[in-house]
Every structure is written in C-alpha cells, then in structure tokens.
Coordinates of C-alpha atoms and ligand atoms in Angstrom, one line a residue:
Chain A
S1 CA 149.2 55.8 193.8
L2 CA 152.6 54.8 192.5
S3 CA 152.3 56.6 189.2
G4 CA 151.2 59.7 191.2
A5 CA 154.3 59.6 193.4
L6 CA 156.6 58.8 190.4
G7 CA 155.0 61.6 188.5
S8 CA 155.6 64.2 191.2
A9 CA 159.1 62.8 191.8
I10 CA 159.9 63.4 188.1
K11 CA 158.4 66.9 188.3
K12 CA 160.7 67.6 191.3
V13 CA 163.8 66.4 189.4
L14 CA 162.8 68.5 186.4
R15 CA 162.4 71.5 188.8
A16 CA 165.7 70.7 190.5
P17 CA 167.8 73.9 190.8
V18 CA 170.9 71.9 189.7
V19 CA 169.3 71.4 186.4
D20 CA 167.8 74.9 186.1
E21 CA 170.6 77.2 187.5
K22 CA 173.0 76.7 184.6
V23 CA 170.1 77.1 182.1
V24 CA 168.8 80.1 184.0
K25 CA 172.3 81.8 184.1
E26 CA 172.5 81.3 180.3
L27 CA 169.1 82.7 179.8
I28 CA 169.8 85.8 181.9
R29 CA 173.1 86.3 180.0
D30 CA 171.3 86.2 176.7
I31 CA 168.8 88.8 177.8
Q32 CA 171.5 90.9 179.4
R33 CA 173.5 90.9 176.2
A34 CA 170.5 91.9 174.1
L35 CA 169.8 94.8 176.4
L36 CA 173.4 95.9 176.6
Q37 CA 173.7 95.9 172.8
S38 CA 170.5 98.0 172.6
D39 CA 172.3 100.7 174.7
V40 CA 170.2 100.2 177.9
N41 CA 172.1 101.6 180.9
V42 CA 174.6 99.1 182.2
K43 CA 173.5 99.4 185.9
L44 CA 169.9 99.1 184.9
V45 CA 170.6 95.9 182.9
L46 CA 172.5 94.3 185.9
E47 CA 169.7 95.3 188.2
L48 CA 167.0 93.9 185.9
S49 CA 169.1 90.7 185.6
K50 CA 168.9 90.2 189.4
N51 CA 165.2 90.7 189.4
I52 CA 164.5 88.3 186.5
E53 CA 166.7 85.7 188.0
K54 CA 164.8 85.9 191.3
K55 CA 161.4 85.8 189.6
I56 CA 162.0 82.9 187.3
L57 CA 163.7 80.8 190.0
E58 CA 161.0 81.4 192.6
E59 CA 157.9 81.5 190.5
D60 CA 156.1 78.3 189.5
L61 CA 156.1 78.0 185.8
P62 CA 152.6 78.7 184.5
P63 CA 151.4 75.8 182.3
G64 CA 152.5 75.8 178.6
I65 CA 155.2 78.4 179.1
T66 CA 159.0 77.7 179.1
R67 CA 161.3 79.3 181.5
R68 CA 162.8 81.3 178.6
E69 CA 159.4 82.6 177.7
L70 CA 158.7 83.6 181.3
A71 CA 162.1 85.4 181.6
I72 CA 161.4 87.4 178.5
K73 CA 157.9 88.2 179.7
V74 CA 159.2 89.4 183.0
V75 CA 161.7 91.8 181.3
Y76 CA 159.2 92.9 178.7
D77 CA 156.6 93.7 181.4
E78 CA 159.2 95.5 183.5
L79 CA 160.5 97.7 180.6
V80 CA 157.1 98.4 179.2
G81 CA 156.0 99.4 182.7
L82 CA 159.1 101.8 182.9
L83 CA 157.8 103.4 179.7
G84 CA 154.4 104.0 181.1
G85 CA 152.6 100.9 180.0
D86 CA 151.5 99.8 176.6
K87 CA 148.5 102.1 176.1
P88 CA 150.1 104.8 173.9
Q89 CA 148.1 107.9 173.9
L90 CA 147.5 109.3 170.4
P91 CA 149.1 112.8 170.7
K92 CA 146.5 115.6 170.2
Y93 CA 146.5 119.3 170.5
P94 CA 143.3 121.4 170.9
K95 CA 141.8 123.2 167.9
G96 CA 141.0 126.9 168.2
R97 CA 143.6 127.4 171.0
T98 CA 147.3 128.0 171.0
T99 CA 149.7 125.3 172.0
I100 CA 153.4 126.2 172.4
V101 CA 156.0 123.5 172.1
L102 CA 159.7 124.1 172.9
L103 CA 162.2 121.7 171.4
V104 CA 165.4 121.1 173.3
G105 CA 168.2 118.6 173.0
I106 CA 171.9 117.8 172.3
Q107 CA 173.7 119.1 169.2
G108 CA 172.6 117.1 166.1
S109 CA 169.9 115.1 167.8
G110 CA 167.3 116.0 165.1
K111 CA 165.4 118.9 166.6
T112 CA 165.0 121.0 163.5
T113 CA 164.1 118.0 161.3
S114 CA 161.6 116.8 164.0
A115 CA 159.9 120.2 163.9
S116 CA 158.9 119.5 160.3
K117 CA 157.7 116.0 161.3
L118 CA 155.5 117.4 164.0
T119 CA 154.2 119.8 161.4
F120 CA 153.4 116.9 159.1
Y121 CA 151.7 115.0 161.9
F122 CA 149.6 117.8 163.4
K123 CA 148.6 119.3 160.1
K124 CA 146.7 116.0 159.5
Q125 CA 144.6 116.9 162.5
G126 CA 143.7 120.2 160.8
L127 CA 145.9 122.3 163.0
S128 CA 147.7 125.4 161.8
M129 CA 151.4 125.3 162.4
G130 CA 154.1 127.9 163.0
L131 CA 157.8 127.2 163.3
V132 CA 160.1 129.7 165.2
C133 CA 163.8 129.5 164.6
A134 CA 165.3 130.5 167.9
D135 CA 168.6 129.0 166.9
N136 CA 170.7 132.1 166.1
F137 CA 174.0 130.2 166.5
R138 CA 174.3 127.3 164.0
A139 CA 175.3 128.3 160.5
G140 CA 172.4 127.9 158.1
A141 CA 169.8 127.2 160.9
Y142 CA 167.4 129.9 159.6
D143 CA 167.6 128.5 156.1
Q144 CA 167.2 124.9 157.2
L145 CA 164.0 125.5 159.2
S146 CA 162.6 128.0 156.7
Q147 CA 163.1 125.5 153.9
L148 CA 161.5 122.7 156.0
A149 CA 158.6 125.0 157.0
T150 CA 157.8 125.7 153.3
K151 CA 158.0 122.0 152.5
A152 CA 155.8 121.0 155.4
G153 CA 153.2 123.8 155.0
A154 CA 154.0 125.7 158.2
E155 CA 154.4 129.4 158.8
F156 CA 157.9 130.4 159.6
Y157 CA 159.4 133.1 161.9
G158 CA 163.1 133.8 162.1
D159 CA 165.3 136.8 162.6
R160 CA 168.8 136.7 161.0
T161 CA 169.9 139.9 162.7
N162 CA 168.9 139.4 166.3
S163 CA 171.7 138.1 168.5
N164 CA 169.4 137.2 171.3
A165 CA 167.7 133.8 171.1
V166 CA 165.3 134.6 173.9
D167 CA 164.0 137.7 172.0
I168 CA 163.6 135.8 168.8
A169 CA 161.6 133.2 170.6
K170 CA 159.4 135.8 172.3
N171 CA 158.8 137.8 169.1
G172 CA 158.1 134.7 167.1
V173 CA 155.6 133.3 169.5
K174 CA 153.9 136.7 169.8
A175 CA 153.7 137.1 166.0
F176 CA 152.1 133.6 165.6
K177 CA 149.7 134.2 168.5
E178 CA 148.5 137.3 166.8
K179 CA 148.0 135.3 163.6
G180 CA 146.0 132.7 165.4
I181 CA 148.4 129.9 164.7
E182 CA 147.3 126.9 166.7
V183 CA 150.6 125.0 167.3
I184 CA 153.7 127.0 167.7
I185 CA 157.0 125.1 167.7
V186 CA 160.1 126.9 169.0
D187 CA 163.3 125.2 167.7
T188 CA 166.4 125.9 169.7
A189 CA 170.2 125.5 169.2
G190 CA 171.7 122.2 170.4
R191 CA 173.4 122.1 173.7
H192 CA 174.6 119.6 176.3
K193 CA 174.9 119.1 180.0
N194 CA 178.2 120.9 180.4
E195 CA 177.1 124.1 178.7
S196 CA 175.6 125.8 181.7
D197 CA 175.0 129.2 180.1
L198 CA 173.3 127.5 177.2
L199 CA 171.1 125.5 179.6
S200 CA 170.2 128.7 181.5
E201 CA 169.2 130.2 178.1
I202 CA 166.6 127.4 177.9
S203 CA 165.1 128.5 181.1
Q204 CA 165.1 132.1 179.9
I205 CA 163.3 131.1 176.7
A206 CA 160.8 129.0 178.7
E207 CA 160.2 132.0 181.0
A208 CA 159.7 134.3 178.0
V209 CA 157.3 132.1 176.0
K210 CA 155.7 130.0 178.7
P211 CA 155.5 126.7 176.6
D212 CA 152.7 124.2 177.1
E213 CA 155.2 121.4 176.4
I214 CA 158.9 121.1 176.5
M215 CA 160.0 118.3 174.3
L216 CA 163.4 116.7 174.6
V217 CA 164.6 115.5 171.2
L218 CA 166.9 112.5 171.9
D219 CA 169.2 110.8 169.4
G220 CA 168.2 107.1 169.2
T221 CA 171.9 106.1 168.8
I222 CA 172.9 107.6 172.2
G223 CA 174.9 105.4 174.5
Q224 CA 175.5 105.5 178.3
Q225 CA 175.4 109.3 178.5
A226 CA 171.6 109.3 178.0
M227 CA 170.8 109.4 181.7
Q228 CA 173.1 112.3 182.7
Q229 CA 172.2 114.4 179.7
A230 CA 168.5 114.0 180.2
E231 CA 168.8 114.8 183.9
A232 CA 170.6 118.0 183.0
F233 CA 167.8 119.1 180.7
D234 CA 165.2 118.1 183.2
Q235 CA 166.9 120.1 186.0
T236 CA 166.9 123.2 183.7
T237 CA 163.3 123.0 182.8
K238 CA 160.7 120.2 183.4
I239 CA 160.8 118.0 180.3
G240 CA 157.3 117.1 179.4
T241 CA 157.7 114.7 176.5
I242 CA 160.5 113.0 174.5
F243 CA 160.9 112.6 170.7
L244 CA 163.3 109.7 170.0
T245 CA 165.0 110.1 166.6
K246 CA 167.0 108.0 164.1
L247 CA 165.4 104.6 164.9
D248 CA 165.5 103.7 161.2
G249 CA 169.1 102.7 161.6
S250 CA 170.4 99.7 163.5
A251 CA 170.4 101.4 166.9
K252 CA 167.6 100.2 169.3
G253 CA 167.3 103.3 171.3
G254 CA 167.9 101.8 174.8
G255 CA 169.3 105.1 176.0
A256 CA 165.7 106.4 175.9
L257 CA 164.8 104.2 178.9
S258 CA 167.3 106.1 181.0
A259 CA 165.9 109.4 179.6
V260 CA 162.4 108.3 180.7
A261 CA 163.7 107.2 184.1
A262 CA 165.5 110.5 184.6
T263 CA 162.7 112.8 183.4
K264 CA 159.5 110.7 184.0
A265 CA 158.5 112.1 180.6
P266 CA 156.7 109.8 178.2
I267 CA 158.1 109.2 174.7
R268 CA 155.5 110.6 172.3
F269 CA 157.1 110.1 168.9
I270 CA 159.9 108.4 167.1
G271 CA 161.8 109.5 164.0
T272 CA 162.2 106.8 161.4
G273 CA 164.0 108.7 158.6
E274 CA 165.0 112.1 157.3
G275 CA 161.7 112.9 155.6
M276 CA 159.0 114.9 157.4
E277 CA 156.6 112.0 157.0
E278 CA 158.9 109.7 158.8
I279 CA 157.4 110.1 162.2
E280 CA 155.5 107.5 164.2
V281 CA 153.6 107.6 167.4
F282 CA 155.7 105.8 170.1
S283 CA 154.6 102.3 171.0
P284 CA 156.3 100.9 174.2
G285 CA 155.5 97.3 173.3
R286 CA 157.0 97.5 169.9
F287 CA 160.0 99.4 171.2
V288 CA 160.7 96.9 173.9
S289 CA 160.3 93.9 171.6
R290 CA 163.0 95.5 169.3
L291 CA 165.3 96.1 172.3
L292 CA 165.1 92.4 173.2
G293 CA 166.0 91.5 169.7
Chain B
R1 CA 200.3 80.0 192.0
E2 CA 199.1 79.9 188.4
L3 CA 196.1 82.0 187.7
S4 CA 193.0 80.1 186.7
E5 CA 189.9 81.4 184.8
K6 CA 188.1 81.3 188.1
D7 CA 190.7 83.6 189.8
L8 CA 190.4 86.1 187.0
E9 CA 186.6 86.0 186.7
A10 CA 185.8 89.0 189.0
S11 CA 188.5 91.3 187.6
L12 CA 187.7 90.5 184.0
W13 CA 184.0 91.1 184.5
N14 CA 184.8 94.5 186.3
F15 CA 186.9 95.5 183.3
Q16 CA 184.2 94.5 180.8
V17 CA 181.7 96.6 182.8
A18 CA 184.1 99.5 182.9
L19 CA 184.4 99.4 179.1
M20 CA 180.7 99.2 178.5
E21 CA 180.0 102.1 180.9
C22 CA 182.4 104.1 178.8
D23 CA 180.4 103.3 175.7
V24 CA 182.6 100.6 174.3
A25 CA 180.3 98.3 172.2
L26 CA 179.3 95.0 173.9
L27 CA 181.0 92.9 171.2
V28 CA 184.2 94.8 171.5
A29 CA 184.2 94.8 175.3
E30 CA 183.7 91.0 175.2
E31 CA 186.4 90.5 172.6
L32 CA 188.9 92.6 174.5
T33 CA 188.0 90.9 177.8
S34 CA 188.4 87.4 176.3
R35 CA 191.8 88.4 174.8
L36 CA 192.8 89.7 178.2
K37 CA 191.7 86.4 179.8
A38 CA 193.8 84.4 177.2
K39 CA 196.8 86.5 178.0
M40 CA 196.5 86.2 181.8
V41 CA 195.4 82.6 182.3
G42 CA 198.5 80.6 183.6
T43 CA 200.5 83.7 184.7
K44 CA 202.1 83.2 188.1
V45 CA 201.2 85.3 191.1
K46 CA 202.5 85.3 194.6
R47 CA 199.3 86.5 196.3
L48 CA 195.7 86.7 195.1
G49 CA 195.9 90.4 195.9
D50 CA 198.2 90.8 193.0
I51 CA 195.6 89.9 190.4
T52 CA 193.8 93.2 190.0
P53 CA 196.9 95.4 189.4
L54 CA 198.3 92.7 187.1
V55 CA 195.1 92.6 185.1
Q56 CA 194.9 96.4 185.1
S57 CA 198.4 96.8 183.6
A58 CA 197.7 94.0 181.0
F59 CA 194.5 95.8 180.2
E60 CA 196.2 99.1 179.7
D61 CA 198.7 97.4 177.2
L62 CA 195.9 95.8 175.3
L63 CA 194.0 99.1 175.0
K64 CA 197.2 100.8 173.8
E65 CA 197.6 98.1 171.1
N66 CA 194.1 98.8 169.9
L67 CA 194.1 102.6 169.7
A68 CA 196.1 104.5 167.1
S69 CA 196.4 108.3 166.7
G70 CA 197.7 110.0 163.5
D71 CA 198.9 113.3 162.3
L72 CA 197.0 114.9 159.4
L73 CA 199.8 117.1 158.2
T74 CA 202.2 114.2 158.1
I75 CA 199.7 112.2 156.1
I76 CA 199.2 115.1 153.6
K77 CA 202.9 115.8 153.2
A78 CA 203.7 112.1 152.8
K79 CA 201.5 111.8 149.7
G80 CA 202.9 114.9 148.2
K81 CA 199.8 115.3 146.0
K82 CA 198.3 118.6 144.9
P83 CA 195.4 119.1 145.3
F84 CA 195.0 116.6 148.1
S85 CA 191.3 115.8 148.6
I86 CA 189.7 114.7 151.8
M87 CA 186.1 113.3 152.0
F88 CA 184.1 113.5 155.2
I89 CA 181.6 110.7 155.8
G90 CA 179.3 109.5 158.6
V91 CA 175.8 109.2 159.9
N92 CA 173.3 112.0 160.4
G93 CA 174.2 114.8 162.8
T94 CA 177.6 113.6 163.9
G95 CA 179.3 116.9 163.1
K96 CA 180.8 116.4 159.6
T97 CA 180.1 119.9 158.3
T98 CA 181.3 121.6 161.4
T99 CA 184.4 119.4 161.6
I100 CA 185.3 120.4 158.0
A101 CA 185.3 124.0 159.1
K102 CA 187.6 123.2 162.1
V103 CA 190.0 121.1 159.9
A104 CA 190.0 124.0 157.4
R105 CA 191.0 126.5 160.1
Y106 CA 193.7 124.0 161.4
L107 CA 195.2 123.5 157.9
M108 CA 195.1 127.2 157.0
D109 CA 196.9 128.0 160.3
H110 CA 199.6 125.7 158.8
G111 CA 199.8 127.8 155.6
L112 CA 197.7 125.5 153.3
T113 CA 195.1 126.8 150.8
L114 CA 191.8 125.0 150.3
V115 CA 188.4 124.8 148.7
F116 CA 185.2 123.2 150.0
A117 CA 183.0 120.9 148.0
A118 CA 179.4 121.3 149.1
A119 CA 178.5 117.7 148.2
D120 CA 175.5 117.5 150.5
T121 CA 172.9 118.5 148.0
F122 CA 170.1 116.8 149.9
R123 CA 169.5 118.1 153.4
A124 CA 167.6 121.4 154.0
G125 CA 170.0 124.2 154.7
S126 CA 173.2 122.1 154.1
E127 CA 174.5 124.3 151.3
E128 CA 173.8 127.6 153.2
Q129 CA 175.5 126.0 156.3
I130 CA 178.8 125.2 154.6
E131 CA 178.7 128.5 152.7
V132 CA 178.5 130.5 156.0
H133 CA 181.6 128.6 157.2
A134 CA 183.4 129.2 153.9
N135 CA 182.7 132.9 154.0
R136 CA 183.9 133.2 157.6
L137 CA 187.1 131.3 156.8
N138 CA 187.5 133.1 153.5
V139 CA 187.5 129.8 151.6
K140 CA 186.0 129.2 148.1
V141 CA 183.1 126.8 148.1
I142 CA 182.0 124.8 145.1
K143 CA 178.3 124.1 145.1
H144 CA 175.5 123.1 142.8
K145 CA 171.7 123.2 143.1
Y146 CA 169.9 121.2 145.7
G147 CA 169.2 117.8 144.2
A148 CA 172.3 117.8 142.0
D149 CA 174.7 114.8 141.9
P150 CA 177.0 115.0 144.8
A151 CA 179.7 113.2 142.9
A152 CA 179.6 116.0 140.3
V153 CA 180.1 118.6 143.0
A154 CA 183.1 116.8 144.4
Y155 CA 184.6 116.4 140.9
D156 CA 184.0 120.0 140.1
A157 CA 185.8 121.1 143.3
I158 CA 188.8 119.0 142.6
S159 CA 189.0 120.4 139.0
Y160 CA 188.7 123.9 140.4
A161 CA 191.5 123.2 142.9
K162 CA 193.7 121.8 140.1
N163 CA 193.1 124.8 137.9
N164 CA 193.8 127.3 140.7
N165 CA 196.8 125.6 142.3
I166 CA 195.0 125.0 145.6
D167 CA 196.5 122.6 148.1
L168 CA 193.4 120.8 149.5
V169 CA 189.8 120.0 148.7
L170 CA 187.5 119.2 151.7
I171 CA 184.4 117.3 150.5
D172 CA 181.3 117.5 152.7
T173 CA 178.8 114.7 152.2
A174 CA 175.2 114.2 153.5
G175 CA 174.7 112.2 156.7
R176 CA 173.3 108.7 156.0
M177 CA 172.4 105.6 158.0
Q178 CA 174.8 102.7 157.3
T179 CA 171.6 100.6 156.9
D180 CA 170.3 102.6 154.0
K181 CA 171.5 100.6 150.9
G182 CA 170.6 103.3 148.4
L183 CA 172.5 106.0 150.2
M184 CA 175.5 103.7 150.9
D185 CA 175.6 102.9 147.1
Q186 CA 175.5 106.7 146.4
L187 CA 178.4 107.1 148.8
Q188 CA 180.4 104.5 146.9
K189 CA 179.7 106.3 143.7
I190 CA 180.9 109.7 145.1
Y191 CA 184.0 107.9 146.3
R192 CA 184.7 106.3 142.9
V193 CA 184.2 109.6 141.0
A194 CA 186.1 111.8 143.4
S195 CA 188.7 109.3 144.3
P196 CA 189.8 111.2 147.5
D197 CA 193.3 110.9 148.9
L198 CA 191.8 110.5 152.4
S199 CA 188.4 109.5 153.6
I200 CA 187.6 110.5 157.2
F201 CA 184.8 108.9 159.2
V202 CA 183.3 111.4 161.5
G203 CA 181.7 109.7 164.5
D204 CA 179.7 111.2 167.4
S205 CA 181.4 110.2 170.7
L206 CA 178.0 110.1 172.4
T207 CA 177.0 107.1 170.3
G208 CA 176.6 103.7 172.0
N209 CA 176.8 100.3 170.4
D210 CA 175.9 101.6 167.0
A211 CA 179.4 103.2 166.6
L212 CA 180.7 99.7 165.9
Q213 CA 178.1 99.0 163.2
Q214 CA 178.6 102.4 161.7
A215 CA 182.4 102.0 161.4
E216 CA 182.1 98.5 160.0
E217 CA 179.5 99.2 157.4
F218 CA 181.0 102.5 156.2
N219 CA 184.4 100.8 156.0
K220 CA 182.9 98.1 153.8
C221 CA 181.3 100.7 151.6
V222 CA 184.3 103.0 151.0
P223 CA 187.7 102.4 152.8
I224 CA 187.9 104.6 155.8
D225 CA 191.4 106.0 156.2
A226 CA 191.1 107.9 159.4
V227 CA 188.6 108.9 162.1
I228 CA 187.5 112.0 163.9
L229 CA 185.3 111.8 167.0
T230 CA 183.1 114.8 168.0
K231 CA 181.2 116.2 171.0
I232 CA 183.9 115.0 173.5
D233 CA 183.1 118.2 175.4
A234 CA 179.7 116.7 176.3
D235 CA 181.6 114.5 178.7
S236 CA 181.6 111.4 176.6
K237 CA 184.1 108.8 177.9
G238 CA 185.3 108.1 174.4
G239 CA 184.6 104.4 174.3
A240 CA 183.5 104.8 170.7
A241 CA 187.2 105.3 170.0
I242 CA 187.9 101.8 171.2
S243 CA 184.9 100.3 169.3
I244 CA 185.9 102.0 166.1
S245 CA 189.6 101.4 166.4
A246 CA 189.2 97.7 167.3
S247 CA 187.0 97.1 164.3
I248 CA 188.6 99.0 161.4
K249 CA 192.1 99.5 162.8
K250 CA 192.5 103.0 161.5
P251 CA 194.0 106.1 163.3
I252 CA 191.9 108.6 165.1
L253 CA 193.3 112.0 164.0
F254 CA 191.3 114.5 166.1
L255 CA 188.7 114.9 168.8
G256 CA 186.0 117.6 168.4
V257 CA 185.7 119.4 171.8
G258 CA 183.2 122.2 171.0
Q259 CA 181.4 124.1 168.3
E260 CA 184.0 126.8 167.5
Y261 CA 186.7 126.4 164.8
K262 CA 189.4 126.2 167.5
D263 CA 187.6 123.3 169.2
I264 CA 189.6 120.5 167.8
I265 CA 192.5 118.6 169.5
P266 CA 194.8 115.8 168.4
F267 CA 193.7 112.4 169.6
D268 CA 195.6 111.0 172.6
P269 CA 194.9 107.4 173.4
E270 CA 195.9 107.9 177.0
W271 CA 192.8 110.1 177.4
V272 CA 190.4 107.2 176.6
I273 CA 192.5 104.7 178.6
N274 CA 192.3 106.9 181.7
N275 CA 188.6 107.2 181.4
V276 CA 188.1 103.5 181.3
L277 CA 190.6 102.7 184.1
G278 CA 189.8 105.7 186.2
Ligands
GTP301 N1 167.9 108.8 159.4 C1 167.4 109.7 160.2 N2 167.9 111.0 160.2 C2 167.4 111.9 161.0 C3 166.3 111.7 161.8 N3 166.0 112.8 162.4 C4 166.9 113.7 162.0 N4 167.8 113.2 161.2 C5 168.9 113.8 160.5 O1 169.8 114.1 161.5 C6 170.6 115.2 161.1 C7 170.6 116.2 162.2 O2 169.3 116.8 162.2 P1 169.0 118.3 162.7 O3 167.5 118.4 162.6 O4 169.8 119.2 162.0 O5 169.4 118.2 164.2 P2 169.4 119.3 165.3 O6 169.1 118.7 166.6 O7 168.5 120.4 164.9 O8 170.9 119.8 165.3 P3 171.4 121.2 166.0 O9 170.5 122.3 165.7 O10 172.8 121.4 165.4 O11 171.5 120.8 167.4 C8 170.1 115.6 159.8 O12 170.9 115.0 158.8 C9 168.7 115.1 159.8 O13 168.2 114.8 158.5 C10 165.7 110.3 161.8 O14 164.7 110.0 162.5 N5 166.3 109.4 160.9
GTP302 N1 179.4 120.4 171.5 C1 179.8 120.0 170.3 N2 179.0 120.2 169.3 C2 179.5 119.8 168.0 C3 180.8 119.3 167.8 N3 180.9 119.1 166.5 C4 179.8 119.4 165.9 N4 178.9 119.9 166.8 C5 177.5 120.4 166.6 O1 176.8 119.3 166.2 C6 175.7 119.8 165.4 C7 175.7 119.0 164.1 O2 176.8 119.4 163.3 P1 176.9 119.3 161.7 O3 178.2 119.8 161.4 O4 175.7 120.0 161.1 O5 176.7 117.7 161.6 P2 176.7 116.9 160.2 O6 177.3 115.6 160.5 O7 177.2 117.7 159.1 O8 175.1 116.7 160.1 P3 174.4 116.2 158.8 O9 175.0 116.8 157.6 O10 173.0 116.6 158.9 O11 174.5 114.7 158.8 C8 175.9 121.3 165.2 O12 175.1 122.0 166.2 C9 177.4 121.5 165.6 O13 177.7 122.7 166.1 C10 181.6 119.1 169.0 O14 182.8 118.7 168.9 N5 181.1 119.5 170.2
MG303 MG1 168.8 122.4 164.6
MG304 MG1 176.4 118.2 157.3

C-alpha cells in the first residue's frame, strides 16, 4: 500500500547515515570525554570508541531505545564485562581456619588505612583479625598500624628493632597462627614499579608467609600510570584482588580498569573515606555508571 | 598556503592525545589544543609536510608559557620575615609530611634554622611520623594531643619560633579531599589563624584528572602560593604539572624523586615538555 511504502521510505531517511553520522560522532565524543575525565586509559578509550561506533551504526535500533541509550548500553556492558560482570561476590573468609592476606601497593595508596577497614569488615563476620606491620621503612608506620589495630579491635604485631621486613612478616604470621587468629593481614611499605629491590622484597615476603591472597591497594585518583604500575606488581607476585581507595573524592577511578586488565584480578572493595568503616564491597555496575558520569 | 582547521586537525589531535597520555587533565589538554589551533589557523606554509614541526614548536612555546618554576630561597629572602612560615596542604597520601622533611634538609643545608608544627592531629601515627623526621634532622617539633585544634598547633609553633629566633616554621596539615566541605573549612581556619607566609600545595604526580580539581578547589579555599609534585621517580610523565600550572598559575618549586631527604630537585619545565613531545 502507499502508506506502507511511504512509511518505510521515511524510516529509511531517518536511518540515513548522513543524518546519523554527525550525531553518532558527537555521541561517541561525549562518551569518550566522560571516560577520559574518569582516568580510563587513553588507548582503551579510543579502542572502545571504535567498537561503539561500529556497533551503533550497524545494529538495528531495538524498539523504544534511542541511539544515545544504545551507545551508553554498549559501553556500559563492555566495561562491566571487563570488570568481571555485575554479580559482585560478597567477600568471605572461612571461620576456624587461617587466611593470610598480603597488602601491596604504591606509596601513599592507602594500604595501612585499608588494613583497618578490612578488619572492620571481616570482624562483622565474626572472624578474629591480626595486623602485621611489615613496613620497617616509613617513619611512624608501627605506630600508625598499632593505633588503627587498637581502634578496629585487631591484634597487632610489629617489631621496631628488626631491620628485615621479611623476618617481621614471617615472625608476625607465625605468632598469629599460634594464637589461632583467623585472618592475618600483612601490611607492607609502599613501593613502585621502578624500585626493583623493593619489588623483589615482596616476592621474598610472599615466599616466607605463603599468603592466600595478595591484594593490590590502588589509589582511585591514579592516572595513566595505572597499567604499568599494576603490571609491575603482577609480574612480581600474582595479584589476587584489588582494593580501590579514595573514591569519596571527585576521582572516578578509571585507572582501576587498566589495573584489572593488567592483573585479571577482581576489585573486591573500595575505600570511601578515612574512617575504618568507610569500606564498601565493589559493584561493577555502580562503578561504571559513575565513570560514564 | 594558509593553514585551515582541517589541515591542522590530525596534528592537533595527536598533541592532545600526547598531553592526556602524560596525565594532563582532559579539560586542560582541550584548552591548550584549542589555543594552539587559534594560534596556528591562517599561518602560511610552503608544504603540508611543514605542519607537524610548526605545530610542535608552537606547542613547545605554549607549554613554556604555562609552566613556571620558582626558587624557595629567593622567595624567603625576598619577604625578609622572621620567622617565615610555610604551610603544606594537599589531599591524602600525596607526600606532604615526607616533603616537609626534605624541604627542611634543603633549607638547613643553606644555613637556616627551623621548627615543625605537627598540625595533623587527626590521622593515626601522624604525630609520631613527623616526630621521627624531626629527631633525625635535629629539629624541634611543636605538637599537641591527637584531636587538638590544628590551628592552635600552628599558632604555637610560630610563637615558639618568634621567641627563639628561629628562621622558619614548616606546618604539616592532615590530608583531605577537596570535596570534603568540613575539612576544607577547617583548612581555611588554620590558614586564617596561622597566616603563613607561603602555602605550598603538595600534589602526587601519579594523579590523573583529579589533579586539576584538587588545585582549583584548594586554591579557592586558601590561596596556593607554590606547588611541589611528588613521586616523579615512579616514572610519572608530570602532566599534573601542566594541569595545575594552567589552572592556578603558580610556580612549581620542587619535584620529589624518592623517599629520602636528598630526593628533591628544583622543577625544570623542560623536563615535562620533553616528556610530552618525546
Ligand atoms: N579520603 C580517603 N582517604 C583515604 C582512603 N584510604 C586511605 N586514605 C588516606 O590516605 C592517606 C594514606 O593512607 P595510608 O594508609 O598511610 O597509605 P599507605 O599505602 O599505607 O602509605 P605508605 O605505607 O606510605 O605506602 C591517609 O591520609 C589515609 O587516611 C579513602 O578511601 N578515602
Ligand atoms: N617514591 C616516592 N615516594 C614518596 C615521595 N614523596 C613521598 N613519598 C612516600 O609517599 C608516602 C606518603 O607520604 P606522606 O609524607 O605520609 O604523605 P602525606 O601527604 O603526609 O599523607 P597524609 O598526611 O596521610 O595525607 C610515604 O611512603 C612516602 O615515603 C616521592 O617523591 N617518591
Ligand atoms: Mg602504610
Ligand atoms: Mg602527612
């Protein structure tokens, strides 16, 4: 019928690439800018942009969804997928057994503070907690962790006179095992990818205490260096999980995507403030929504 | 021929990407690129092959205009005040306390005397931390109990310096998120009470886009007089220097290049420019 032909002709015009390309380019640019401002790796953003563009130009629009909504959905799904999918596991450690967690990360990322947050979180599961200060370098490190341990209700082990961090870690873990402590967190001094002897110290500590989990504590404000730094840690010892800190500010934490890509380790927790109760289980969906602004 | 926007598009985009990959905030990278475009549109070239080197040298000039270094000793001498007080501010974990120790060593090497104000009365271990540095450097530290008013600590330290004929007061403050209104108000109060001769923003050079927000918000809260960027030794490209300089237009005095007292070097804009262009 005539109306049918006219109807499909109109549909064709509305689908005309001439009309869409400019709109699509603008759409891609908006998404690109949001991701770049969120500190997602530049190459990753440009790569994603090509994929979205392809998908939204080729795919037929499902009914009731605009091209903008489709584009955002494509990025959202891809990023959530990168982060392991939106079914966040509730972190648990077994009761009646010993779990050893080794905290590693760049200077100032929030390791020591996060140790108290992990204490707060796992104490609620009825687990007994022990914190080992294996940072014998930073001024006041012993006092910082010891004060936090007292506040959070964890046992504390430190040794002001031992100049060997590996020994402190080994002795601390041994002491807590003998006490039957269920979750032992070993805090280490900060270090970065260019400090090769400090990185090898991590593998020595891991060799000595045989941790069940090596957790990379990553600063949520980190920029384009996230990928190389995470890679360096992962090449030293296999990173099992990531704790992403300082998301209570304005930073979106896009660097964490690179860290996940580099280590294949899931983000378990985020830090949302300085207090020990300011810890949340990581939700890929909520994280990605925030990245997209 | 006269260069059109179209001719410049590829080079300009490449420069914007270079900036962003060096951790220059998106908004600053865009702003610099559009200024570069405005400069270059209409310039005459003989061949299209001349575009990239032309854009590169214009880019270099633009970056030089937007990066300033400064000399701390000159600033101190110029004011001729005794005691001269310096307040260190910034977000959590950027290296403020460690930087104070480095600056102390630097100033003492130049024959100046100083006292520390342990005005981070909040964070676990903060007072023990600065006390260790003070003992190692043989510097007096003024501290109160945890939970005490930071402004009072700063004020006390300045009084102590006055009464003991000490050249400088270095004031440590607690790290804080620029988005935390309560803590930014507290910072404003410390600034008002202590009225420091210099306020130094300590930024972590590994920071991404947030460096821009941090500098802007801290600068609205208390005037930032100068900047120190840390953790350069972690291989940061230093783009934060561009983001911060472009937004608050204040000199960068030093770069922190490690965790020891000696690990501080004067800021040289060429270093950042080479990272971006190289
Ligand atoms: N606002 C906020 N601050 C945090 C968070 N996590 C840690 N911090 C703060 O960040 C600063 C650095 O934390 P630390 O725990 O000392 O960091 P670290 O990794 O142990 O540092 P090093 O041992 O020197 O490598 C402190 O001021 C903490 O209070 C967070 O999630 N939000
Ligand atoms: N590699 C490297 N580490 C640095 C540098 N400056 C500081 N650090 C380290 O960064 C960590 C944090 O330093 P702090 O001086 O405690 O930082 P802060 O800003 O006072 O932290 P808060 O008071 O908790 O906000 C420590 O482990 C320092 O040794 C630097 O230039 N390079
Ligand atoms: Mg620590
Ligand atoms: Mg400090």
